mmCIF file of C-alpha atoms in Angstrom:
data_model
loop_
_atom_site.group_PDB
_atom_site.id
_atom_site.type_symbol
_atom_site.label_atom_id
_atom_site.label_comp_id
_atom_site.label_asym_id
_atom_site.label_seq_id
_atom_site.Cartn_x
_atom_site.Cartn_y
_atom_site.Cartn_z
ATOM 1 C CA MET S 104 84.260 116.800 206.162
ATOM 2 C CA ARG S 105 84.952 114.838 202.978
ATOM 3 C CA ALA S 106 82.605 111.930 202.425
ATOM 4 C CA VAL S 107 81.019 109.735 199.767
ATOM 5 C CA GLN S 108 77.251 109.963 199.418
ATOM 6 C CA VAL S 109 74.527 108.078 197.556
ATOM 7 C CA THR S 110 71.479 110.125 196.493
ATOM 8 C CA GLU S 111 69.992 107.530 194.140
ATOM 9 C CA PHE S 112 70.291 103.758 194.350
ATOM 10 C CA GLY S 113 72.415 101.900 191.838
ATOM 11 C CA GLY S 114 75.832 100.481 191.085
ATOM 12 C CA PRO S 115 79.285 101.962 191.708
ATOM 13 C CA GLU S 116 78.416 105.004 189.571
ATOM 14 C CA VAL S 117 76.140 106.403 192.320
ATOM 15 C CA LEU S 118 79.024 106.847 194.798
ATOM 16 C CA THR S 119 79.688 110.604 194.763
ATOM 17 C CA PRO S 120 82.415 112.488 196.677
ATOM 18 C CA VAL S 121 80.875 115.404 198.617
ATOM 19 C CA GLU S 122 81.485 117.803 201.502
ATOM 20 C CA LEU S 123 79.166 117.245 204.489
ATOM 21 C CA PRO S 124 78.859 118.662 208.015
ATOM 22 C CA ASP S 125 80.783 116.757 210.672
ATOM 23 C CA PRO S 126 78.610 114.186 212.488
ATOM 24 C CA VAL S 127 77.839 114.701 216.166
ATOM 25 C CA ALA S 128 77.953 111.873 218.692
ATOM 26 C CA GLY S 129 74.839 111.438 220.818
ATOM 27 C CA PRO S 130 74.384 109.580 224.099
ATOM 28 C CA GLY S 131 76.071 106.170 224.008
ATOM 29 C CA GLU S 132 78.011 107.039 220.843
ATOM 30 C CA VAL S 133 81.645 107.717 219.973
ATOM 31 C CA LEU S 134 82.978 110.221 217.411
ATOM 32 C CA ILE S 135 85.934 108.748 215.522
ATOM 33 C CA ASP S 136 88.557 110.472 213.398
ATOM 34 C CA VAL S 137 88.755 107.872 210.663
ATOM 35 C CA GLU S 138 92.141 106.556 209.532
ATOM 36 C CA ARG S 139 90.988 103.686 207.303
ATOM 37 C CA ILE S 140 87.616 102.433 206.089
ATOM 38 C CA GLY S 141 86.726 98.826 205.365
ATOM 39 C CA VAL S 142 84.929 97.948 202.136
ATOM 40 C CA ASN S 143 82.546 94.993 202.147
ATOM 41 C CA TYR S 144 80.162 93.242 199.738
ATOM 42 C CA ALA S 145 77.381 94.483 201.997
ATOM 43 C CA ASP S 146 78.302 98.035 200.968
ATOM 44 C CA THR S 147 77.573 97.226 197.322
ATOM 45 C CA HIS S 148 74.153 95.876 198.289
ATOM 46 C CA GLN S 149 73.556 98.926 200.492
ATOM 47 C CA ALA S 150 74.255 101.279 197.581
ATOM 48 C CA GLU S 151 71.708 99.534 195.359
ATOM 49 C CA ASN S 152 69.229 98.923 198.224
ATOM 50 C CA SER S 153 69.349 95.133 197.917
ATOM 51 C CA TYR S 154 70.693 94.517 201.432
ATOM 52 C CA LEU S 155 68.848 92.708 204.237
ATOM 53 C CA ALA S 156 68.377 96.033 206.025
ATOM 54 C CA PRO S 157 66.687 98.571 203.712
ATOM 55 C CA SER S 158 68.693 101.717 202.908
ATOM 56 C CA LYS S 159 67.362 105.280 203.057
ATOM 57 C CA LEU S 160 68.481 108.212 200.934
ATOM 58 C CA PRO S 161 70.622 110.229 201.131
ATOM 59 C CA LEU S 162 73.138 107.655 202.321
ATOM 60 C CA VAL S 163 76.796 107.607 203.310
ATOM 61 C CA PRO S 164 77.703 103.917 202.893
ATOM 62 C CA GLY S 165 80.142 101.948 204.964
ATOM 63 C CA GLY S 166 79.796 99.957 208.139
ATOM 64 C CA GLU S 167 83.306 99.771 209.624
ATOM 65 C CA VAL S 168 86.148 102.137 210.412
ATOM 66 C CA VAL S 169 89.385 102.242 212.357
ATOM 67 C CA GLY S 170 90.678 105.478 213.847
ATOM 68 C CA ARG S 171 91.001 107.490 217.040
ATOM 69 C CA THR S 172 88.566 108.939 219.526
ATOM 70 C CA GLY S 173 88.805 112.499 220.782
ATOM 71 C CA GLU S 174 90.837 111.155 223.692
ATOM 72 C CA GLY S 175 93.336 109.630 221.287
ATOM 73 C CA LYS S 176 92.337 106.012 221.842
ATOM 74 C CA ARG S 177 92.776 103.788 218.794
ATOM 75 C CA VAL S 178 89.570 101.882 218.087
ATOM 76 C CA VAL S 179 87.861 99.811 215.441
ATOM 77 C CA ALA S 180 84.103 100.122 215.151
ATOM 78 C CA LEU S 181 80.963 98.786 213.529
ATOM 79 C CA LEU S 182 78.604 101.588 212.573
ATOM 80 C CA ASN S 183 74.832 101.638 212.770
ATOM 81 C CA GLY S 184 73.281 101.928 209.319
ATOM 82 C CA GLY S 185 76.251 103.401 207.450
ATOM 83 C CA GLY S 186 78.301 106.566 207.659
ATOM 84 C CA GLY S 187 81.712 104.967 207.235
ATOM 85 C CA TYR S 188 82.803 106.477 203.912
ATOM 86 C CA ALA S 189 83.889 109.735 205.508
ATOM 87 C CA GLU S 190 86.681 111.477 207.396
ATOM 88 C CA LYS S 191 84.676 111.293 210.621
ATOM 89 C CA ALA S 192 82.149 108.726 211.799
ATOM 90 C CA VAL S 193 79.880 108.099 214.770
ATOM 91 C CA ALA S 194 79.673 104.596 216.216
ATOM 92 C CA PRO S 195 77.744 103.046 219.113
ATOM 93 C CA GLU S 196 79.927 102.531 222.182
ATOM 94 C CA ALA S 197 78.705 98.915 222.276
ATOM 95 C CA THR S 198 80.275 98.165 218.889
ATOM 96 C CA THR S 199 83.491 100.131 219.375
ATOM 97 C CA PHE S 200 86.505 98.064 220.381
ATOM 98 C CA PRO S 201 90.084 98.948 221.416
ATOM 99 C CA VAL S 202 92.822 97.921 218.976
ATOM 100 C CA PRO S 203 95.713 96.126 220.708
ATOM 101 C CA GLU S 204 99.318 97.142 220.161
ATOM 102 C CA GLY S 205 100.771 95.252 217.209
ATOM 103 C CA ILE S 206 97.508 95.180 215.236
ATOM 104 C CA ASP S 207 97.642 97.401 212.140
ATOM 105 C CA ASP S 208 94.677 99.066 210.412
ATOM 106 C CA LEU S 209 94.311 96.349 207.774
ATOM 107 C CA THR S 210 94.249 93.600 210.376
ATOM 108 C CA ALA S 211 91.888 95.452 212.705
ATOM 109 C CA LEU S 212 89.331 95.929 209.935
ATOM 110 C CA SER S 213 89.822 92.428 208.516
ATOM 111 C CA MET S 214 89.107 90.819 211.870
ATOM 112 C CA LEU S 215 86.163 93.096 212.709
ATOM 113 C CA VAL S 216 83.829 91.914 209.949
ATOM 114 C CA GLN S 217 85.477 89.194 207.869
ATOM 115 C CA GLY S 218 87.235 87.563 210.811
ATOM 116 C CA ALA S 219 84.186 87.647 213.064
ATOM 117 C CA THR S 220 82.063 86.302 210.208
ATOM 118 C CA ALA S 221 84.400 83.339 209.687
ATOM 119 C CA TRP S 222 84.535 82.732 213.459
ATOM 120 C CA VAL S 223 80.740 82.705 213.808
ATOM 121 C CA LEU S 224 80.217 80.554 210.717
ATOM 122 C CA LEU S 225 82.597 77.857 211.927
ATOM 123 C CA LYS S 226 81.669 77.994 215.629
ATOM 124 C CA LYS S 227 77.963 78.814 215.668
ATOM 125 C CA ASN S 228 76.610 77.688 212.289
ATOM 126 C CA ALA S 229 78.800 74.744 211.374
ATOM 127 C CA HIS S 230 79.808 73.632 214.905
ATOM 128 C CA LEU S 231 83.020 72.385 213.341
ATOM 129 C CA GLU S 232 84.462 69.229 214.877
ATOM 130 C CA LYS S 233 88.060 68.099 214.559
ATOM 131 C CA GLY S 234 88.720 65.957 211.525
ATOM 132 C CA GLU S 235 85.743 67.199 209.519
ATOM 133 C CA SER S 236 86.087 68.406 205.933
ATOM 134 C CA VAL S 237 85.370 72.060 205.226
ATOM 135 C CA VAL S 238 84.619 73.676 201.864
ATOM 136 C CA VAL S 239 85.346 77.405 201.719
ATOM 137 C CA HIS S 240 83.846 79.076 198.673
ATOM 138 C CA ALA S 241 85.451 82.349 197.537
ATOM 139 C CA ALA S 242 88.482 81.261 199.524
ATOM 140 C CA ALA S 243 90.663 84.164 198.373
ATOM 141 C CA GLY S 244 88.173 86.790 199.552
ATOM 142 C CA GLY S 245 88.019 88.626 202.849
ATOM 143 C CA VAL S 246 86.064 85.993 204.783
ATOM 144 C CA GLY S 247 87.485 83.092 202.810
ATOM 145 C CA THR S 248 91.142 83.823 203.520
ATOM 146 C CA ILE S 249 90.433 83.914 207.251
ATOM 147 C CA ALA S 250 88.055 80.928 207.229
ATOM 148 C CA VAL S 251 90.709 78.723 205.590
ATOM 149 C CA GLN S 252 93.209 79.638 208.291
ATOM 150 C CA LEU S 253 90.727 79.223 211.162
ATOM 151 C CA ALA S 254 89.471 75.865 209.925
ATOM 152 C CA LYS S 255 93.024 74.510 209.867
ATOM 153 C CA ALA S 256 93.861 76.061 213.236
ATOM 154 C CA TRP S 257 90.768 74.444 214.764
ATOM 155 C CA GLY S 258 91.562 70.964 213.477
ATOM 156 C CA ALA S 259 89.612 70.526 210.242
ATOM 157 C CA GLY S 260 90.534 67.278 208.549
ATOM 158 C CA ARG S 261 90.554 68.549 204.976
ATOM 159 C CA VAL S 262 89.988 72.104 203.804
ATOM 160 C CA ILE S 263 88.796 72.457 200.217
ATOM 161 C CA ALA S 264 89.056 75.954 198.784
ATOM 162 C CA THR S 265 87.261 77.203 195.692
ATOM 163 C CA ALA S 266 88.486 80.197 193.705
ATOM 164 C CA SER S 267 88.290 81.481 190.145
ATOM 165 C CA SER S 268 91.953 81.838 189.134
ATOM 166 C CA ASP S 269 95.311 80.105 189.483
ATOM 167 C CA GLU S 270 96.580 83.013 191.586
ATOM 168 C CA LYS S 271 93.639 82.855 193.987
ATOM 169 C CA ARG S 272 93.904 79.089 194.330
ATOM 170 C CA ALA S 273 97.630 79.400 195.020
ATOM 171 C CA LEU S 274 96.874 81.909 197.790
ATOM 172 C CA ALA S 275 94.350 79.531 199.376
ATOM 173 C CA LEU S 276 96.926 76.739 199.379
ATOM 174 C CA GLU S 277 99.503 79.076 200.901
ATOM 175 C CA LEU S 278 97.051 79.843 203.706
ATOM 176 C CA GLY S 279 96.615 76.164 204.537
ATOM 177 C CA ALA S 280 93.957 74.701 202.250
ATOM 178 C CA ASP S 281 94.625 71.066 201.407
ATOM 179 C CA VAL S 282 93.248 71.385 197.904
ATOM 180 C CA ALA S 283 92.001 74.277 195.769
ATOM 181 C CA VAL S 284 89.508 73.831 192.921
ATOM 182 C CA ASP S 285 88.080 76.048 190.208
ATOM 183 C CA SER S 286 84.928 77.840 191.386
ATOM 184 C CA ARG S 287 83.773 78.098 187.761
ATOM 185 C CA ALA S 288 83.365 74.334 187.427
ATOM 186 C CA GLU S 289 80.144 73.327 185.712
ATOM 187 C CA ASP S 290 79.385 70.565 188.245
ATOM 188 C CA MET S 291 80.486 71.686 191.709
ATOM 189 C CA THR S 292 78.986 68.586 193.315
ATOM 190 C CA GLU S 293 81.291 66.303 191.359
ATOM 191 C CA VAL S 294 84.299 68.562 191.945
ATOM 192 C CA LEU S 295 83.795 68.589 195.711
ATOM 193 C CA LEU S 296 83.268 64.834 195.902
ATOM 194 C CA ASP S 297 86.460 64.269 193.911
ATOM 195 C CA ALA S 298 88.413 66.754 196.015
ATOM 196 C CA ASN S 299 87.405 65.113 199.297
ATOM 197 C CA GLY S 300 87.153 61.500 198.194
ATOM 198 C CA ARG S 301 83.691 61.360 199.784
ATOM 199 C CA ARG S 302 80.853 63.697 200.681
ATOM 200 C CA VAL S 303 81.777 66.847 202.597
ATOM 201 C CA ASP S 304 80.866 67.806 206.165
ATOM 202 C CA VAL S 305 80.808 71.620 206.124
ATOM 203 C CA VAL S 306 80.356 74.238 203.393
ATOM 204 C CA LEU S 307 80.737 78.001 203.886
ATOM 205 C CA ASP S 308 78.936 79.710 201.020
ATOM 206 C CA MET S 309 78.496 83.355 200.040
ATOM 207 C CA VAL S 310 78.017 82.835 196.304
ATOM 208 C CA GLY S 311 74.413 81.707 195.786
ATOM 209 C CA GLY S 312 72.816 80.297 192.658
ATOM 210 C CA LYS S 313 73.918 76.915 191.395
ATOM 211 C CA THR S 314 77.031 76.987 193.595
ATOM 212 C CA THR S 315 74.755 76.717 196.623
ATOM 213 C CA ASP S 316 72.476 74.132 195.010
ATOM 214 C CA GLN S 317 75.367 71.894 193.973
ATOM 215 C CA SER S 318 77.145 72.298 197.309
ATOM 216 C CA ILE S 319 74.064 71.125 199.192
ATOM 217 C CA ALA S 320 74.030 68.051 196.956
ATOM 218 C CA ALA S 321 77.631 67.286 197.994
ATOM 219 C CA LEU S 322 76.917 67.226 201.755
ATOM 220 C CA ALA S 323 77.393 64.078 203.794
ATOM 221 C CA PRO S 324 74.714 62.902 206.237
ATOM 222 C CA PHE S 325 74.599 65.494 209.044
ATOM 223 C CA GLY S 326 76.526 67.863 206.783
ATOM 224 C CA ARG S 327 76.030 71.605 207.263
ATOM 225 C CA LEU S 328 75.939 74.442 204.762
ATOM 226 C CA ALA S 329 76.249 77.947 206.217
ATOM 227 C CA PHE S 330 74.950 80.620 203.841
ATOM 228 C CA TYR S 331 76.110 84.164 204.496
ATOM 229 C CA GLY S 332 75.911 86.130 201.260
ATOM 230 C CA MET S 333 74.981 86.143 197.591
ATOM 231 C CA ALA S 334 77.920 87.625 195.704
ATOM 232 C CA GLY S 335 76.695 86.031 192.489
ATOM 233 C CA ARG S 336 73.404 87.930 192.950
ATOM 234 C CA GLU S 337 71.438 84.791 192.054
ATOM 235 C CA SER S 338 69.179 83.034 194.558
ATOM 236 C CA PRO S 339 69.549 79.294 195.148
ATOM 237 C CA LYS S 340 66.604 77.030 194.446
ATOM 238 C CA PRO S 341 63.963 76.712 197.181
ATOM 239 C CA VAL S 342 64.884 73.974 199.650
ATOM 240 C CA ASP S 343 62.568 70.952 199.855
ATOM 241 C CA LEU S 344 62.390 69.988 203.538
ATOM 242 C CA ARG S 345 61.800 66.359 202.552
ATOM 243 C CA ASN S 346 65.287 66.340 201.069
ATOM 244 C CA VAL S 347 66.707 67.970 204.201
ATOM 245 C CA LEU S 348 65.110 65.169 206.236
ATOM 246 C CA GLY S 349 66.082 62.448 203.785
ATOM 247 C CA HIS S 350 69.782 63.407 203.857
ATOM 248 C CA SER S 351 70.035 64.630 207.489
ATOM 249 C CA THR S 352 71.199 67.974 206.156
ATOM 250 C CA THR S 353 71.451 71.304 207.981
ATOM 251 C CA ILE S 354 71.211 74.569 206.025
ATOM 252 C CA SER S 355 71.654 77.760 208.032
ATOM 253 C CA GLY S 356 71.982 81.451 207.351
ATOM 254 C CA MET S 357 74.111 84.023 209.120
ATOM 255 C CA TRP S 358 73.808 87.804 209.257
ATOM 256 C CA LEU S 359 76.477 89.280 211.491
ATOM 257 C CA PRO S 360 74.264 91.913 213.246
ATOM 258 C CA HIS S 361 72.267 89.080 214.811
ATOM 259 C CA VAL S 362 75.342 88.073 216.825
ATOM 260 C CA PHE S 363 74.725 91.086 219.052
ATOM 261 C CA ARG S 364 71.374 89.590 220.098
ATOM 262 C CA LEU S 365 73.076 86.540 221.612
ATOM 263 C CA PRO S 366 73.521 86.399 225.385
ATOM 264 C CA GLY S 367 77.020 87.263 226.536
ATOM 265 C CA ASN S 368 79.649 89.204 224.639
ATOM 266 C CA VAL S 369 79.987 86.775 221.726
ATOM 267 C CA PHE S 370 81.293 89.357 219.277
ATOM 268 C CA GLY S 371 83.851 90.688 221.740
ATOM 269 C CA THR S 372 84.993 87.135 222.495
ATOM 270 C CA ALA S 373 85.412 86.421 218.786
ATOM 271 C CA LEU S 374 87.403 89.600 218.182
ATOM 272 C CA THR S 375 89.677 88.970 221.177
ATOM 273 C CA GLU S 376 90.379 85.405 220.033
ATOM 274 C CA LEU S 377 91.107 86.587 216.504
ATOM 275 C CA PHE S 378 93.507 89.315 217.657
ATOM 276 C CA ASP S 379 95.256 86.798 219.936
ATOM 277 C CA LEU S 380 95.734 84.393 217.004
ATOM 278 C CA VAL S 381 97.183 87.235 214.917
ATOM 279 C CA LEU S 382 99.603 88.276 217.654
ATOM 280 C CA ALA S 383 100.633 84.616 218.078
ATOM 281 C CA GLY S 384 101.483 84.411 214.367
ATOM 282 C CA LYS S 385 98.731 81.872 213.634
ATOM 283 C CA LEU S 386 96.444 84.110 211.591
ATOM 284 C CA LYS S 387 97.024 86.942 209.133
ATOM 285 C CA ALA S 388 95.010 89.450 207.154
ATOM 286 C CA ILE S 389 95.438 89.539 203.382
ATOM 287 C CA PRO S 390 95.606 92.981 201.754
ATOM 288 C CA GLY S 391 93.278 93.386 198.808
ATOM 289 C CA GLY S 392 94.164 96.918 197.812
ATOM 290 C CA GLU S 393 93.746 100.434 199.137
ATOM 291 C CA PHE S 394 91.719 103.097 197.323
ATOM 292 C CA ALA S 395 91.346 106.808 197.907
ATOM 293 C CA LEU S 396 88.044 107.774 199.536
ATOM 294 C CA SER S 397 87.367 109.839 196.419
ATOM 295 C CA ASP S 398 87.647 106.619 194.390
ATOM 296 C CA ALA S 399 85.122 104.575 196.360
ATOM 297 C CA ARG S 400 83.520 103.852 193.003
ATOM 298 C CA GLY S 401 86.705 102.102 191.879
ATOM 299 C CA ALA S 402 86.731 100.003 195.048
ATOM 300 C CA HIS S 403 83.149 98.851 194.442
ATOM 301 C CA GLU S 404 83.887 98.099 190.801
ATOM 302 C CA ALA S 405 86.855 95.979 191.850
ATOM 303 C CA LEU S 406 84.852 94.131 194.487
ATOM 304 C CA ARG S 407 81.889 93.451 192.230
ATOM 305 C CA SER S 408 84.212 92.120 189.513
ATOM 306 C CA ARG S 409 85.086 89.315 191.954
ATOM 307 C CA LYS S 410 88.717 89.604 190.911
ATOM 308 C CA THR S 411 89.943 90.924 194.248
ATOM 309 C CA VAL S 412 91.532 89.043 197.126
ATOM 310 C CA GLY S 413 91.582 89.722 200.858
ATOM 311 C CA LYS S 414 90.475 92.999 202.390
ATOM 312 C CA LEU S 415 89.841 96.279 200.517
ATOM 313 C CA LEU S 416 90.345 99.599 202.282
ATOM 314 C CA LEU S 417 89.582 103.262 201.650
ATOM 315 C CA ASP S 418 91.980 106.025 202.718
ATOM 316 C CA PRO S 419 89.969 109.060 203.913
ATOM 317 C CA GLY S 420 93.021 111.270 203.494
ATOM 318 C CA LYS S 421 92.940 110.919 199.709
#
């Protein structure tokens, strides 16, 4: 089968098209003929071995695919440790989900990782209450575009989007944000206070660095910042627990694989709710571009440039 392999860690340049033997499904696994592959920021960290879960070489990156089983069932799946950048992939049965009629490949993949991430951040980390203000950093990205829509659908009082260009800010407003501000602002604390007219209740952050530091400083008493990535590849400052106490602040992290350790089928519930919202016309996936599998390097370069919007896909047929 055609695949993309990493034999040395690094940037987009280490993604190499190769021919590999077809994978074989073991007990409790499903072999999938891949129709589209989702591209995520986590993949870029996986390729350079800077992800939360260490990578091992040689590596076929990619954690999500949509396609068909040998019985012809259309499914979307989270993979275990990679293997997605290929024409065929093996996924655990426990993380393989049927795709309802009316849900296209882009939407299925968008809801699987980005949608579930936004759902968990707002429900489990932020415990969003109606009327509260929500800041969505990187609001034109895969998670951001869905988080803006979910926050509004679930009754947020004011949604403040941050993005780096006029086009991205316009997209966030189109999706329901009440205001969109420049993510490149020198003083994000001041920008957020001005945008909300007071301190903010909830911040969803996947940027890191000073964006995180200044967002924490903008939180209201009992405000919550949910941290779920570091696209800027800069760590925030260490948190002083005296300040957390002094401002009644909650700072939480979220790594999607941990959702599967929760009692009950939380991930399945999230995905079902997201698909239902899509089919009801209340939520939509935003296309970010489709690349040939052989040009996975180009997809990573685009994603790391932080100029993309929505969801990026790879086509294994090209």
